[in-house]
Amino acid sequence: MATILPALALVACSNDDPGALKGTWKVTEPFPVTVTFRDGEMESMGSTKKVSYKTEGNAVLVTYKEGANKGSTFRYAVIDADTIRSGSGTFHRAGEAP
C-alpha cells in the first residue's frame, strides 16, 4: 500500500490536457519552428510525440513519453493568451485561440 500512494500522486500531477498551450504556436528566432499542442501529444517539425502536461503557476511543463526526448521535461512560461516563452525562444499563437 505504501508504494501505491506515491505512484498515484505522480499520476495525479500530470495529464493529457495542454491547458493554456492548446493550439499552434510559432517562433522565428533562433530558427523558425511551428509547434502544435493537443491532448496527449505535441507536433513539431513533422513529428508527433506522446507527452503529458503539468501546470505550475504561470508555466506548463511538457514531458515526453516517447522518442529521443523520452523522460525529458520542457517548461513553457505563459506570458499572455498569445505568447509563451521557453528555452527555444518566444512563441506566438498562430491563428485564433482555441
PDB file of C-alpha atoms in Angstrom:
ATOM      1  CA  MET A   1       0.000   0.000   0.000  1.00  0.00           C
ATOM      2  CA  ALA A   2       2.838   2.411   0.813  1.00  0.00           C
ATOM      3  CA  THR A   3       4.233   2.076  -2.724  1.00  0.00           C
ATOM      4  CA  ILE A   4       0.846   2.589  -4.377  1.00  0.00           C
ATOM      5  CA  LEU A   5       0.138   6.002  -2.824  1.00  0.00           C
ATOM      6  CA  PRO A   6       3.268   7.753  -4.205  1.00  0.00           C
ATOM      7  CA  ALA A   7       2.560   6.291  -7.650  1.00  0.00           C
ATOM      8  CA  LEU A   8      -0.996   7.634  -7.550  1.00  0.00           C
ATOM      9  CA  ALA A   9       0.308  11.048  -6.515  1.00  0.00           C
ATOM     10  CA  LEU A  10       2.598  11.146  -9.554  1.00  0.00           C
ATOM     11  CA  VAL A  11      -0.204  10.217 -11.911  1.00  0.00           C
ATOM     12  CA  ALA A  12      -2.428  12.959 -10.485  1.00  0.00           C
ATOM     13  CA  CYS A  13       0.247  15.603 -11.132  1.00  0.00           C
ATOM     14  CA  SER A  14       0.241  15.313 -14.918  1.00  0.00           C
ATOM     15  CA  ASN A  15      -2.415  14.870 -17.558  1.00  0.00           C
ATOM     16  CA  ASP A  16      -3.146  14.923 -21.267  1.00  0.00           C
ATOM     17  CA  ASP A  17      -4.705  18.427 -21.349  1.00  0.00           C
ATOM     18  CA  PRO A  18      -2.281  21.089 -22.639  1.00  0.00           C
ATOM     19  CA  GLY A  19      -4.286  23.854 -20.941  1.00  0.00           C
ATOM     20  CA  ALA A  20      -3.037  27.302 -22.000  1.00  0.00           C
ATOM     21  CA  LEU A  21      -0.698  25.723 -24.584  1.00  0.00           C
ATOM     22  CA  LYS A  22      -3.520  24.156 -26.607  1.00  0.00           C
ATOM     23  CA  GLY A  23      -3.227  25.129 -30.258  1.00  0.00           C
ATOM     24  CA  THR A  24      -0.491  26.045 -32.718  1.00  0.00           C
ATOM     25  CA  TRP A  25       2.453  28.321 -31.923  1.00  0.00           C
ATOM     26  CA  LYS A  26       5.317  29.765 -33.993  1.00  0.00           C
ATOM     27  CA  VAL A  27       8.790  31.013 -33.124  1.00  0.00           C
ATOM     28  CA  THR A  28      11.179  32.670 -35.609  1.00  0.00           C
ATOM     29  CA  GLU A  29      14.384  33.098 -33.553  1.00  0.00           C
ATOM     30  CA  PRO A  30      16.880  31.472 -33.344  1.00  0.00           C
ATOM     31  CA  PHE A  31      15.236  29.448 -36.164  1.00  0.00           C
ATOM     32  CA  PRO A  32      11.632  29.116 -37.404  1.00  0.00           C
ATOM     33  CA  VAL A  33       9.583  26.350 -35.760  1.00  0.00           C
ATOM     34  CA  THR A  34       5.858  25.643 -35.548  1.00  0.00           C
ATOM     35  CA  VAL A  35       4.577  23.575 -32.603  1.00  0.00           C
ATOM     36  CA  THR A  36       1.063  22.242 -32.037  1.00  0.00           C
ATOM     37  CA  PHE A  37      -0.039  21.123 -28.571  1.00  0.00           C
ATOM     38  CA  ARG A  38      -3.027  18.732 -28.460  1.00  0.00           C
ATOM     39  CA  ASP A  39      -4.493  16.418 -25.841  1.00  0.00           C
ATOM     40  CA  GLY A  40      -1.736  13.922 -25.015  1.00  0.00           C
ATOM     41  CA  GLU A  41       0.557  14.897 -27.866  1.00  0.00           C
ATOM     42  CA  MET A  42       2.796  17.549 -29.361  1.00  0.00           C
ATOM     43  CA  GLU A  43       3.650  18.006 -33.031  1.00  0.00           C
ATOM     44  CA  SER A  44       6.774  19.760 -34.267  1.00  0.00           C
ATOM     45  CA  MET A  45       8.874  19.576 -37.445  1.00  0.00           C
ATOM     46  CA  GLY A  46       6.622  16.897 -38.947  1.00  0.00           C
ATOM     47  CA  SER A  47       6.836  14.590 -35.940  1.00  0.00           C
ATOM     48  CA  THR A  48       4.092  13.864 -33.390  1.00  0.00           C
ATOM     49  CA  LYS A  49       5.083  12.603 -29.935  1.00  0.00           C
ATOM     50  CA  LYS A  50       3.061  11.493 -26.916  1.00  0.00           C
ATOM     51  CA  VAL A  51       3.508  13.903 -23.998  1.00  0.00           C
ATOM     52  CA  SER A  52       1.990  14.772 -20.643  1.00  0.00           C
ATOM     53  CA  TYR A  53       1.330  18.245 -19.294  1.00  0.00           C
ATOM     54  CA  LYS A  54       1.581  19.715 -15.817  1.00  0.00           C
ATOM     55  CA  THR A  55       0.703  23.288 -14.824  1.00  0.00           C
ATOM     56  CA  GLU A  56       2.930  25.056 -12.293  1.00  0.00           C
ATOM     57  CA  GLY A  57       1.871  28.649 -11.660  1.00  0.00           C
ATOM     58  CA  ASN A  58       2.174  30.506 -14.967  1.00  0.00           C
ATOM     59  CA  ALA A  59       4.141  27.666 -16.600  1.00  0.00           C
ATOM     60  CA  VAL A  60       3.179  24.449 -18.345  1.00  0.00           C
ATOM     61  CA  LEU A  61       5.660  21.574 -18.127  1.00  0.00           C
ATOM     62  CA  VAL A  62       5.689  19.237 -21.123  1.00  0.00           C
ATOM     63  CA  THR A  63       7.180  15.771 -20.553  1.00  0.00           C
ATOM     64  CA  TYR A  64       7.898  13.459 -23.468  1.00  0.00           C
ATOM     65  CA  LYS A  65       6.607   9.892 -23.139  1.00  0.00           C
ATOM     66  CA  GLU A  66       8.437   8.590 -26.232  1.00  0.00           C
ATOM     67  CA  GLY A  67      11.172   9.331 -28.744  1.00  0.00           C
ATOM     68  CA  ALA A  68      14.669  10.736 -28.291  1.00  0.00           C
ATOM     69  CA  ASN A  69      13.433  13.143 -25.582  1.00  0.00           C
ATOM     70  CA  LYS A  70      11.570  10.439 -23.610  1.00  0.00           C
ATOM     71  CA  GLY A  71      11.527  11.430 -19.939  1.00  0.00           C
ATOM     72  CA  SER A  72      12.697  14.997 -20.659  1.00  0.00           C
ATOM     73  CA  THR A  73      10.581  17.900 -19.417  1.00  0.00           C
ATOM     74  CA  PHE A  74      10.414  21.318 -21.069  1.00  0.00           C
ATOM     75  CA  ARG A  75       8.998  24.437 -19.373  1.00  0.00           C
ATOM     76  CA  TYR A  76       6.794  26.902 -21.279  1.00  0.00           C
ATOM     77  CA  ALA A  77       6.050  30.155 -19.418  1.00  0.00           C
ATOM     78  CA  VAL A  78       2.660  31.585 -20.350  1.00  0.00           C
ATOM     79  CA  ILE A  79       3.151  35.330 -20.842  1.00  0.00           C
ATOM     80  CA  ASP A  80      -0.368  36.025 -22.122  1.00  0.00           C
ATOM     81  CA  ALA A  81      -3.040  34.268 -24.226  1.00  0.00           C
ATOM     82  CA  ASP A  82      -0.938  34.703 -27.389  1.00  0.00           C
ATOM     83  CA  THR A  83       2.648  34.471 -26.096  1.00  0.00           C
ATOM     84  CA  ILE A  84       4.674  31.683 -24.450  1.00  0.00           C
ATOM     85  CA  ARG A  85       8.383  31.540 -23.694  1.00  0.00           C
ATOM     86  CA  SER A  86      10.734  28.567 -23.438  1.00  0.00           C
ATOM     87  CA  GLY A  87      14.412  27.805 -23.760  1.00  0.00           C
ATOM     88  CA  SER A  88      13.750  27.604 -27.508  1.00  0.00           C
ATOM     89  CA  GLY A  89      12.553  31.211 -27.733  1.00  0.00           C
ATOM     90  CA  THR A  90       9.355  33.257 -27.591  1.00  0.00           C
ATOM     91  CA  PHE A  91       6.393  31.661 -29.356  1.00  0.00           C
ATOM     92  CA  HIS A  92       3.324  33.485 -30.646  1.00  0.00           C
ATOM     93  CA  ARG A  93      -0.044  31.884 -31.250  1.00  0.00           C
ATOM     94  CA  ALA A  94      -0.681  31.033 -34.890  1.00  0.00           C
ATOM     95  CA  GLY A  95      -4.277  31.830 -35.773  1.00  0.00           C
ATOM     96  CA  GLU A  96      -7.047  32.200 -33.232  1.00  0.00           C
ATOM     97  CA  ALA A  97      -7.018  30.902 -29.680  1.00  0.00           C
ATOM     98  CA  PRO A  98      -8.806  27.532 -29.320  1.00  0.00           C
TER      99      PRO A  98
END
